[in-house]
Coordinates of C-alpha atoms in Angstrom, one line a residue:
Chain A
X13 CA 58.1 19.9 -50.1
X14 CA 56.6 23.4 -50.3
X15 CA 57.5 26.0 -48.3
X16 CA 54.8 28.7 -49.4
X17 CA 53.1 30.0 -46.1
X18 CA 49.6 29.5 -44.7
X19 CA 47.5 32.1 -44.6
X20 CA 45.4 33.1 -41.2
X21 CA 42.9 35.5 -41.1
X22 CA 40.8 36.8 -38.0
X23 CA 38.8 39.9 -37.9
X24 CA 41.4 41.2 -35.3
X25 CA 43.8 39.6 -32.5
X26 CA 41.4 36.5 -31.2
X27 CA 42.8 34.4 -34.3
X28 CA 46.8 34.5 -32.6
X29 CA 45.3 31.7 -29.9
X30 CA 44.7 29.6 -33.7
X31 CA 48.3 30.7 -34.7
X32 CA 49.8 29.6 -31.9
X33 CA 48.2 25.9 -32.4
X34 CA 49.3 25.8 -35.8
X35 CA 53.1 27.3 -34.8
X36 CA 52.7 24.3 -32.3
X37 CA 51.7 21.0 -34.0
X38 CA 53.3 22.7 -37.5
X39 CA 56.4 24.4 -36.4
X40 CA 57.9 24.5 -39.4
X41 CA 55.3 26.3 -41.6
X42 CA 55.8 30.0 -42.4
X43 CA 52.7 31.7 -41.7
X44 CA 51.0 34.9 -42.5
X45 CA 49.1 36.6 -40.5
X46 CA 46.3 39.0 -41.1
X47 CA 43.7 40.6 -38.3
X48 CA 41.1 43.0 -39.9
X49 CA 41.7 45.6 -36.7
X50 CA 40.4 48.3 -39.1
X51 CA 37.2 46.9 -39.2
X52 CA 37.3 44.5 -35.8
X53 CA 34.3 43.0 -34.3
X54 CA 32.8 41.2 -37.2
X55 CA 30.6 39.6 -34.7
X56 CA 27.5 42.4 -34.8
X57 CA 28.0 43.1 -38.8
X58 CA 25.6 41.3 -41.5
X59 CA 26.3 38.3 -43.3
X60 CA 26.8 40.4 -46.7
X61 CA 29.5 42.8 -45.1
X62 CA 31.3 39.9 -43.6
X63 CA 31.5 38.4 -47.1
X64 CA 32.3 40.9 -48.5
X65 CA 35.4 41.2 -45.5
X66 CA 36.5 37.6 -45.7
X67 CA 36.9 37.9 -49.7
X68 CA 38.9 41.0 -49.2
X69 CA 41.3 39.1 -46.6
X70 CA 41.5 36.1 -49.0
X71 CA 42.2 38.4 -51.9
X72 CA 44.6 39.9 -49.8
X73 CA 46.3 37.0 -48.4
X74 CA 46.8 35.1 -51.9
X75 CA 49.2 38.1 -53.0
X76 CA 51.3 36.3 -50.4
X77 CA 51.3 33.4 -52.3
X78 CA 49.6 31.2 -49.9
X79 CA 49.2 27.5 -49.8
X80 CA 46.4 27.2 -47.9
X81 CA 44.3 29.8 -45.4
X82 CA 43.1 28.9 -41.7
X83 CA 40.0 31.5 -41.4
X84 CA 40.9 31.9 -37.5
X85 CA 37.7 33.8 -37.3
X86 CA 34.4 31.7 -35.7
X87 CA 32.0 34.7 -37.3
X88 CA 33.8 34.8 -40.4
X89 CA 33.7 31.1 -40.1
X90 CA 29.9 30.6 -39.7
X91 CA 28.8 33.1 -42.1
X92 CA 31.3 33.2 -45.0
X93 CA 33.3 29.7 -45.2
X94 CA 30.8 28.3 -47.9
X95 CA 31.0 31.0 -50.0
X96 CA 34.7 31.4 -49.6
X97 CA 35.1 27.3 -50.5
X98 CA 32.7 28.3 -53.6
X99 CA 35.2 30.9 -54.6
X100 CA 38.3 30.0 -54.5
X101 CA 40.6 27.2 -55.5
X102 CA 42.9 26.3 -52.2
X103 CA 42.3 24.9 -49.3
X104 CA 40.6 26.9 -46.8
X105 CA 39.7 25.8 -43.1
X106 CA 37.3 27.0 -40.5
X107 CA 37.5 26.4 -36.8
X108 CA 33.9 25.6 -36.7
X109 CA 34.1 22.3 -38.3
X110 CA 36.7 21.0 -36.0
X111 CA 36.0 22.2 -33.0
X112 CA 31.6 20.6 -33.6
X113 CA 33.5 17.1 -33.7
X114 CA 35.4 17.2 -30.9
X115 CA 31.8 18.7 -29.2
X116 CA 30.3 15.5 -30.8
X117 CA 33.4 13.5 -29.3
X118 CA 32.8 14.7 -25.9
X119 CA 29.2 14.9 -25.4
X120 CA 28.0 11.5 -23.0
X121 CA 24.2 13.5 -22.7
X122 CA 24.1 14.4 -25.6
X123 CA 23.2 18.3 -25.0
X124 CA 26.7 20.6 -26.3
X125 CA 26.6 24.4 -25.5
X126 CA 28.1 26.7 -27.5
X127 CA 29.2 30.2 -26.5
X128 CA 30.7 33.1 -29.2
X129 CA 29.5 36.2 -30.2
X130 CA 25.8 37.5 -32.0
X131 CA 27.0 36.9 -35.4
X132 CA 28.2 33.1 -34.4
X133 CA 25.2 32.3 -32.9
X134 CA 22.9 33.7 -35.0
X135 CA 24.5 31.7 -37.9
X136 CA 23.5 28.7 -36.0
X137 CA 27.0 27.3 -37.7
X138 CA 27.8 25.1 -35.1
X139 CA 24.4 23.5 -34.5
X140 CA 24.5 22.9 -38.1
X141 CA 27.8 21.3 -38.1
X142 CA 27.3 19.1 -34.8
X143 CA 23.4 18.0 -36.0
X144 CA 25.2 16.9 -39.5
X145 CA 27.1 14.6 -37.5
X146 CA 24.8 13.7 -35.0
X147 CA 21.2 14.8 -35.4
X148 CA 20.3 13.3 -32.1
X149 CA 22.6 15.8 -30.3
X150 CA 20.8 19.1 -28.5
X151 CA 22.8 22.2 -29.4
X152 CA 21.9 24.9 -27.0
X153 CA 23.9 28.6 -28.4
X154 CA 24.4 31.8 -26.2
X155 CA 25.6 34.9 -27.4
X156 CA 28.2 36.6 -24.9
X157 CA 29.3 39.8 -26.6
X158 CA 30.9 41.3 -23.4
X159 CA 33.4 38.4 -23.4
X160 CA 35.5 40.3 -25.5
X161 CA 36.1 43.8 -24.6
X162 CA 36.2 41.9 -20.9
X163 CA 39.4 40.4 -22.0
X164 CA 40.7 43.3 -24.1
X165 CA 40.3 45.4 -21.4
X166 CA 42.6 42.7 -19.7
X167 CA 40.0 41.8 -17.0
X168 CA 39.5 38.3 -17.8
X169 CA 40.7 36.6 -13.8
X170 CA 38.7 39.6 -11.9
X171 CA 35.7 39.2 -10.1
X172 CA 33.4 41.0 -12.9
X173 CA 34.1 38.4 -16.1
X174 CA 33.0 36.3 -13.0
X175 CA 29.7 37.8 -12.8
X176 CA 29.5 38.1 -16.8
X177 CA 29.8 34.4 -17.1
X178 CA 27.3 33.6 -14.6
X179 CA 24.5 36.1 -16.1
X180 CA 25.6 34.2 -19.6
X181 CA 26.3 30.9 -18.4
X182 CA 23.8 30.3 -15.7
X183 CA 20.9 29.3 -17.9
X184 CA 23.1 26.8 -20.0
X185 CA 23.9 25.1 -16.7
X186 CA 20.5 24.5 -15.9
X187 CA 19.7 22.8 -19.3
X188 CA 22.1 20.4 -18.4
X189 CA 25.0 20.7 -21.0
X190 CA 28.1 18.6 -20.4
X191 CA 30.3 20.1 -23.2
X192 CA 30.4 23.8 -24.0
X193 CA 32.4 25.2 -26.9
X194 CA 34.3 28.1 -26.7
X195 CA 33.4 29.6 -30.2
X196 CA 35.2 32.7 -30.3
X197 CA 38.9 32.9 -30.5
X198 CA 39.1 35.4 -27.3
X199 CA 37.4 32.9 -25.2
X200 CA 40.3 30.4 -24.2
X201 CA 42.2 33.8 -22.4
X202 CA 39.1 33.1 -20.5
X203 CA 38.6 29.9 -19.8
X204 CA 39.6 29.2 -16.2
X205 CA 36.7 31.8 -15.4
X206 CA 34.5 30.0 -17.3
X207 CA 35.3 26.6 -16.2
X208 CA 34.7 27.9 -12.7
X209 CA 31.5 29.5 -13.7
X210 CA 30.0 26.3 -14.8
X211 CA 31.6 23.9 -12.7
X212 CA 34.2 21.3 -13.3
X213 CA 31.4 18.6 -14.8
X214 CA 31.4 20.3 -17.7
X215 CA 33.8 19.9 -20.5
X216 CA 35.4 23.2 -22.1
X217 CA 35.8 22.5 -25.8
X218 CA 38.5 24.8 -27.3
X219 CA 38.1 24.5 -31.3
X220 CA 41.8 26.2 -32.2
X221 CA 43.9 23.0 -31.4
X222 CA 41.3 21.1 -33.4
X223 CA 42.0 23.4 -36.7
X224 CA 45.5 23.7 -36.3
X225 CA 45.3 19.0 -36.6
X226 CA 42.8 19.5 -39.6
X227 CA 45.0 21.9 -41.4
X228 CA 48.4 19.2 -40.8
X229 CA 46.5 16.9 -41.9
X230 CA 44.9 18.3 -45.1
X231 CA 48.6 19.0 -45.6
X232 CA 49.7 15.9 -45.3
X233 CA 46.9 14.6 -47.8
X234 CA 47.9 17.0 -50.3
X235 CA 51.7 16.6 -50.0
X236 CA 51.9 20.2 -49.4
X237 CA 53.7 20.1 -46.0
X238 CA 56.9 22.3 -45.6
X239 CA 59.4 19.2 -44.6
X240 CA 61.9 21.8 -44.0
X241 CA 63.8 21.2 -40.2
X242 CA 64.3 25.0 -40.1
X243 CA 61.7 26.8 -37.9
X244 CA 59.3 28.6 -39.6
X245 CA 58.9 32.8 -39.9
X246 CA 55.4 34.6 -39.2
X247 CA 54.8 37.8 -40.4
X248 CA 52.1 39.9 -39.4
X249 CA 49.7 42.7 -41.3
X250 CA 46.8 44.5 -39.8
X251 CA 44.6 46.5 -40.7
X252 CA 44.9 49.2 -38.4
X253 CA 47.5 50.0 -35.7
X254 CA 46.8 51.4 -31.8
X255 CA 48.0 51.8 -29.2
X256 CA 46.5 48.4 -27.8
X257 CA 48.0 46.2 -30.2
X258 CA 51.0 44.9 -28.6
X259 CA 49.3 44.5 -25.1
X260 CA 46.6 42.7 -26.2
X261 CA 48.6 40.2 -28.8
X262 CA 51.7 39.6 -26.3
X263 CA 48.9 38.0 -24.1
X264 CA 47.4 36.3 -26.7
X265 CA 50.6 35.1 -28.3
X266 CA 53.0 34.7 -25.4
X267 CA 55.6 36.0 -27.2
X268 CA 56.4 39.4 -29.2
X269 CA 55.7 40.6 -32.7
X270 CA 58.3 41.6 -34.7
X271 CA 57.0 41.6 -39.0
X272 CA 54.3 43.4 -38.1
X273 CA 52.7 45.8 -41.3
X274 CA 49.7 47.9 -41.8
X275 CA 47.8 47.6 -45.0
X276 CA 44.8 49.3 -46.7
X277 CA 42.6 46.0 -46.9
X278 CA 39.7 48.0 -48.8
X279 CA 41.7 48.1 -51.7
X280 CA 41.7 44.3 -52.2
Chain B
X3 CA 15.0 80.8 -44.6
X4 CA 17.0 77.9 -45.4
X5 CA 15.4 74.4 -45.3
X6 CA 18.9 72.4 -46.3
X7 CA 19.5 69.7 -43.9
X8 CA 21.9 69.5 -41.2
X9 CA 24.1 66.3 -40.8
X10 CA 24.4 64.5 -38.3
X11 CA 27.7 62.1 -38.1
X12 CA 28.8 59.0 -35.3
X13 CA 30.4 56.3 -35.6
X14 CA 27.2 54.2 -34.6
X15 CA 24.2 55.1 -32.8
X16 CA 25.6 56.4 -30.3
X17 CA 24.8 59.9 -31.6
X18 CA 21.5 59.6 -31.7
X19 CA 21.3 60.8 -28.3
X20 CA 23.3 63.9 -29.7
X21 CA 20.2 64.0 -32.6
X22 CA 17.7 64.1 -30.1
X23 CA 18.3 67.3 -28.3
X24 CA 19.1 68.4 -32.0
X25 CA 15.1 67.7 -32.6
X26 CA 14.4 69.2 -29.3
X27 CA 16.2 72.6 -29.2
X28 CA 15.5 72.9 -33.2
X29 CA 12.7 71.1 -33.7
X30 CA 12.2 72.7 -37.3
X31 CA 15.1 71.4 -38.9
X32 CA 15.9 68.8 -41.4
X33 CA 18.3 66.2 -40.4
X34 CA 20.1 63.8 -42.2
X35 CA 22.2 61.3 -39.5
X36 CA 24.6 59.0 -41.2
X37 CA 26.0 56.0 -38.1
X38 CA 29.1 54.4 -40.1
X39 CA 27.8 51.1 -38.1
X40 CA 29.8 49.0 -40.5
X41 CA 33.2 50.2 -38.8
X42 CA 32.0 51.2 -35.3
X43 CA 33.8 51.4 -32.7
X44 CA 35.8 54.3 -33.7
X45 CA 37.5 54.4 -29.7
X46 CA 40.4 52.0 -30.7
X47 CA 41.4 53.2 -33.6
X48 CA 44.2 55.0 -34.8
X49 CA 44.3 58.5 -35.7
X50 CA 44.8 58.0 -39.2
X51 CA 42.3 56.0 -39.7
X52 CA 39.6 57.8 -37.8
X53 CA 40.4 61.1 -40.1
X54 CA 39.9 58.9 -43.0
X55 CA 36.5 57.6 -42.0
X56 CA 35.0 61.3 -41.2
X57 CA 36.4 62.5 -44.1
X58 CA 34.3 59.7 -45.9
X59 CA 31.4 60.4 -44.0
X60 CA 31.4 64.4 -44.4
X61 CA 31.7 63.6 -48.0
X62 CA 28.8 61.8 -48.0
X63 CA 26.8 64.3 -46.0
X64 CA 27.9 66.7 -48.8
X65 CA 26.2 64.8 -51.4
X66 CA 22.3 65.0 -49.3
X67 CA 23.2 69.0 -49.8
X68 CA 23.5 70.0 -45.8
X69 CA 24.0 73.1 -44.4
X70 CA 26.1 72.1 -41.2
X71 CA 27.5 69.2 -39.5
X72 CA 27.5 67.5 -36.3
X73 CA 30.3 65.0 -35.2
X74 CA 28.5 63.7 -32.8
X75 CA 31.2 61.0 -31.6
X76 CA 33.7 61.8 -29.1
X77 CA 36.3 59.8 -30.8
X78 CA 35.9 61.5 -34.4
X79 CA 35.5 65.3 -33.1
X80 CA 38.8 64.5 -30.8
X81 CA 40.7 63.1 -33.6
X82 CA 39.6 64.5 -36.8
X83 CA 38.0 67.8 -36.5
X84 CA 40.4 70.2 -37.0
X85 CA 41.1 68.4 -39.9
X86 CA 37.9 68.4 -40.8
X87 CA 37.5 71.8 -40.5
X88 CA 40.5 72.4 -42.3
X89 CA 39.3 70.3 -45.5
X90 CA 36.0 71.4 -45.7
X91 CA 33.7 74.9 -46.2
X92 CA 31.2 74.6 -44.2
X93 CA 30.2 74.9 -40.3
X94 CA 31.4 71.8 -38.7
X95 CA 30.7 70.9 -34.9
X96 CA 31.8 69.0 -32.8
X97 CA 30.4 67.5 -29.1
X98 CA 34.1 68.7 -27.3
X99 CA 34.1 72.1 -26.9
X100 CA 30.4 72.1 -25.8
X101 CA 31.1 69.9 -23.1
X102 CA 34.6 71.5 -22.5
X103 CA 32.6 74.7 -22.1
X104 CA 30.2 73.4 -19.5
X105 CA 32.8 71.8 -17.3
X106 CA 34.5 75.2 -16.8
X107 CA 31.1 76.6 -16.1
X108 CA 30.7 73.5 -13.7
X109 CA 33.7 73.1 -11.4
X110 CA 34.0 75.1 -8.3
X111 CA 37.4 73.5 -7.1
X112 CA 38.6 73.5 -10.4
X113 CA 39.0 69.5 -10.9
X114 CA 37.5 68.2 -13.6
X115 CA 37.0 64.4 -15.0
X116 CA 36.2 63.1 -18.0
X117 CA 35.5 59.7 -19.4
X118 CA 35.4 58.5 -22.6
X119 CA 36.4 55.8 -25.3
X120 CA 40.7 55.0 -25.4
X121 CA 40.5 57.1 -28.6
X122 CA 38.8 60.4 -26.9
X123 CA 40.8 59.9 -23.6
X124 CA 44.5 59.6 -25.3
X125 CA 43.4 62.5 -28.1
X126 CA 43.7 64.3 -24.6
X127 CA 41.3 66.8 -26.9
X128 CA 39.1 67.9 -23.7
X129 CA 42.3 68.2 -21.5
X130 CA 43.3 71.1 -24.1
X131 CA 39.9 73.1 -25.1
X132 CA 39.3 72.8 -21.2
X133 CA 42.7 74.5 -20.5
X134 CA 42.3 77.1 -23.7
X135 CA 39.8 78.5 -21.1
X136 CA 41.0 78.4 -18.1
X137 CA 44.1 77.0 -17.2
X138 CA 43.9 76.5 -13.5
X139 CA 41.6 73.8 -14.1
X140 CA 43.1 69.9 -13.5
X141 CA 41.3 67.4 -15.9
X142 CA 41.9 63.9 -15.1
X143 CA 41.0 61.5 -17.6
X144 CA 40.3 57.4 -17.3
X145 CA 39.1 55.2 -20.6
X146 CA 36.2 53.2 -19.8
X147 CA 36.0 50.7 -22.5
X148 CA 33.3 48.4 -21.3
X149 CA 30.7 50.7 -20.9
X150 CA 30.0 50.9 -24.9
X151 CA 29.2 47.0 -24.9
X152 CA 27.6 47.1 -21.3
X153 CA 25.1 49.7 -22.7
X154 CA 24.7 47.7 -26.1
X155 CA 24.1 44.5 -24.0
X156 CA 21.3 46.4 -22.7
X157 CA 22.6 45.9 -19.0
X158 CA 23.4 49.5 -18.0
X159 CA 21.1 49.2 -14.9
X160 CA 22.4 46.4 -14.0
X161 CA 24.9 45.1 -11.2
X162 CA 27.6 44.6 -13.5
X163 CA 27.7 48.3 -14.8
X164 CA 27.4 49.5 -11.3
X165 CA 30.8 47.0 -10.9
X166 CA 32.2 48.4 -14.1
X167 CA 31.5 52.2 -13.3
X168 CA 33.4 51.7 -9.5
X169 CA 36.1 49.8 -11.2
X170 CA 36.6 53.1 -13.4
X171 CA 35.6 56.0 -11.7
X172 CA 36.7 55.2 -7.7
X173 CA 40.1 56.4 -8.4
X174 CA 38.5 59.5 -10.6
X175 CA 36.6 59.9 -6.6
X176 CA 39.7 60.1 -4.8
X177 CA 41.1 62.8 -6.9
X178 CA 38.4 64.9 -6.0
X179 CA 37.2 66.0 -9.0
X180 CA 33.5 67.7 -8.3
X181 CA 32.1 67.6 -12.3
X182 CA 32.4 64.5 -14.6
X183 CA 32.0 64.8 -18.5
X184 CA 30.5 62.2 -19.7
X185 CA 32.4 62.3 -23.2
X186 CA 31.1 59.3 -24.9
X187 CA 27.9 59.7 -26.4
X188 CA 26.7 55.4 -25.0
X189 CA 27.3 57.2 -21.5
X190 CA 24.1 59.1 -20.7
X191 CA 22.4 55.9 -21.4
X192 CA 24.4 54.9 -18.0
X193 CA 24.0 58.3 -16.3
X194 CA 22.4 56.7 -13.2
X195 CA 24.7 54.0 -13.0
X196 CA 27.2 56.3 -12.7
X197 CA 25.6 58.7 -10.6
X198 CA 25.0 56.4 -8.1
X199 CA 28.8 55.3 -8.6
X200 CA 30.2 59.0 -8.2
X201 CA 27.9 60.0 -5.0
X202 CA 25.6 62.9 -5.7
X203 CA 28.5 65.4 -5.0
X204 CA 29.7 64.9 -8.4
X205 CA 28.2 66.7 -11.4
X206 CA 27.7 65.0 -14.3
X207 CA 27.7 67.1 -17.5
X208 CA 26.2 65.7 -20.9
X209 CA 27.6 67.3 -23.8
X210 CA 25.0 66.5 -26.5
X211 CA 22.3 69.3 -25.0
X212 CA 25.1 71.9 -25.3
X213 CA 26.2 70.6 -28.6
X214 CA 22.9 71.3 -29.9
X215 CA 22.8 74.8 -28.3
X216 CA 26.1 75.7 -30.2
X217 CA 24.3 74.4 -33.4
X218 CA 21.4 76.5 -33.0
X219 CA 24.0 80.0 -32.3
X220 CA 25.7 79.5 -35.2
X221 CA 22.4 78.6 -37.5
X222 CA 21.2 82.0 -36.5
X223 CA 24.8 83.9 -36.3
X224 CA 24.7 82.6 -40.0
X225 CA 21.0 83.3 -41.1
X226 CA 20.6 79.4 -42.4
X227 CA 17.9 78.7 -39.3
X228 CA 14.7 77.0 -40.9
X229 CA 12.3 79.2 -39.8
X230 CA 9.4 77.1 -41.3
X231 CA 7.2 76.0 -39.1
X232 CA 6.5 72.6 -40.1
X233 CA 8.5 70.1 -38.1
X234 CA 11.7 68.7 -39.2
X235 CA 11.9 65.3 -41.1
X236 CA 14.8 62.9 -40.6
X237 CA 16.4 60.4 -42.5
X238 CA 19.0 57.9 -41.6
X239 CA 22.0 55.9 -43.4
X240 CA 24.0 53.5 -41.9
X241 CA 26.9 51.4 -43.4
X242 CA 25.7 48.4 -42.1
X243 CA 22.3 46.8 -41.2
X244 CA 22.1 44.7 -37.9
X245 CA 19.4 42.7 -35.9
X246 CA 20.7 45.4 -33.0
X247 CA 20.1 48.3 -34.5
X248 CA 16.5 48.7 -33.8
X249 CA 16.6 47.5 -30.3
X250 CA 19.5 50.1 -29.6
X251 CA 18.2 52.6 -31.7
X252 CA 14.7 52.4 -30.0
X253 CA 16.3 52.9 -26.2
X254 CA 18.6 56.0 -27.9
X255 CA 16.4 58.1 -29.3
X256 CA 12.9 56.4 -27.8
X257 CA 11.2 56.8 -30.9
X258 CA 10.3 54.2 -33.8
X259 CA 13.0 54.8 -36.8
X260 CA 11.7 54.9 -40.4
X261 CA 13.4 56.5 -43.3
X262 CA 16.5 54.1 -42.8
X263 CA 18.7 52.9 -45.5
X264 CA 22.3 51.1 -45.7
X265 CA 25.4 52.8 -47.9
X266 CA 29.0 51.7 -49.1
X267 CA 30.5 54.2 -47.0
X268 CA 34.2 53.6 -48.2
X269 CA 33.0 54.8 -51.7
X270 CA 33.1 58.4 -50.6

């Protein structure tokens, strides 16, 4: 029985769609949650800078005592999990692993899209990940970086996300993908625009609920779980603190922050 | 005669329009242009944070030994420079009060819009140098978020900006405004987007030409003009290093970048 928290990290607000998996299929895990909003999107930065980031969050979220940290971040994922694993000592899970095999799961055709942001797709993380399980599989990546500010600005149903995901999404179609993976944490807010966009024969892959099984069960494995029947507490720090905050994670959360805390992440 | 540089400050590229019709109305002069590219955007931010980061970059302009500064971001000059100007010695400028000035010279029925990042529009800093000069005039102001990342995507002729800028600037329309500042240095990038968006009855004022028309008074009103008549060298820093930066950097300032090199801004 251990009732230390897990630590989740995303480079802003994208990684409360993970947290809400894990709250769901662990609800009795205390959690801590930290989004780099300071320093949000990691998506366009270099490799070295998001490194350097990720260590400062881990740094960060091991003064909290921490059993084990969900990076909730596909960028910080794709570009800085290895080196994280290299680094520290406890367990620490990416959504890209989990959400390649349920790609490989799905796939019948054996051609899996994957959508996320310039710094995911560069990466090539997820081809990597789905061709180490299944080298005959086609991985065709598209970078979307309006996606985002589409649904910050809180414009994810109307008629121009549409039109984004077709000028994205058009060409994946045609190459004949029948599983796409949503690899950015913003993407499931929207995913019935998407889903319309390329059509119902196409299977929408969303990698958070994946994570949030891996992590029970690496929990599990270790006899680390919190057995506790109380429901756990989340408390939240950022990095920064507008004015958009509560609007954006109230949609993303579906429910309201209390705990929240600013901290000088630089300093760790 | 003096040949120290003058510094040139955004919070990304963005400015580099602001540096061009630096290098066109002073062609002579040194410049040194720092983009803190590592923490862009600056728009969502809070104000603490934003005063922290131009702090950091005029203290490293400092070091390279200018003579003046630009803040050629909306966001920064709304939020931080009277700070700024508090804190430090030497002539600081900022892209507001040119633009301010130019809108009062502008309007004939006295309504004025402007648009801008969620940072610049809440700062409300326009709304105020505009009515330090005439208070009769209405400013109405409407964040336009998108537009950065539309312009960045490299769509800002397309359909979807065209969507985007009606989405915004309809209502701005029907209030009758008869001058629009575009107070976000992305936006001239979209200036026909938006023209065509506005109706030609509508006039659109760039700030960065007068900026650099302020710059130039005070150089002279101060005797530090470089009155060599070599042209003016420039060199660039940027906090981070991206595959995007040439490709946006190119369409800014249409001209190949050399001189280019990456610092840890948060040492300063």
């Amino acid at each position: 029985m251990d009732k230390r928290p897990i630590g989740v990290f995303d480079s802003g607000l994208g990684g409360l769609t993970v947290l809400k998996e894990i709250n769901k299929y662990l609800p009795n895990e205390n959690t801590i949650y930290f989004g780099d909003t300071a320093r949000v999107p990691y998506g366009p930065r270099s490799k070295e800078t998001i490194i350097k980031y990720t260590f400062q969050a881990i740094n960060f979220l091991n003064t909290k005592d921490v059993k084990a940290i969900v990076i909730a971040c596909n960028t910080a994922t794709a570009r800085a999990l290895v080196e994280a694993k290299e680094k520290y000592d406890l367990p620490i899970i990416g959504v890209v692993e989990a959400g390649a095999r349920t790609a490989v799961y799905s796939t019948k055709n054996k051609k899996v899209g994957i959508i996320g942001t310039t710094g995911t797709i560069n990466s090539k993380a997820y081809n990597k990940a789905i061709k180490s399980m299944d080298s005959k599989i086609k991985v065709i990546g598209k970078a979307c970086p309006i996606f985002v500010p589409l649904v910050e600005e809180g414009w994810a149903n109307k008629e121009i996300s549409s039109m984004a995901a077709h000028m994205y999404l058009d060409s994946l179609v045609e190459k004949g993908i029948d599983s796409l993976i949503l690899g950015c944490t913003h993407y499931p807010i929207l995913k019935r625009t998407i889903g319309e966009a390329v059509g119902e024969d196409i299977k929408l892959i969303n990698p958070a609920r994946e994570t949030a099984l891996d992590l029970k069960n690496i929990l599990e494995k270790r006899n680390i779980i919190n057995t506790s029947e109380k429901k756990g507490n989340c408390i939240y720090y950022v990095s920064d603190i507008n004015d958009q905050f509560s609007k954006v994670a109230g949609e993303f959360l579906k429910r309201k922050i209390t705990n929240l805390e600013k901290i000088e992440i630089h300093r760790y």
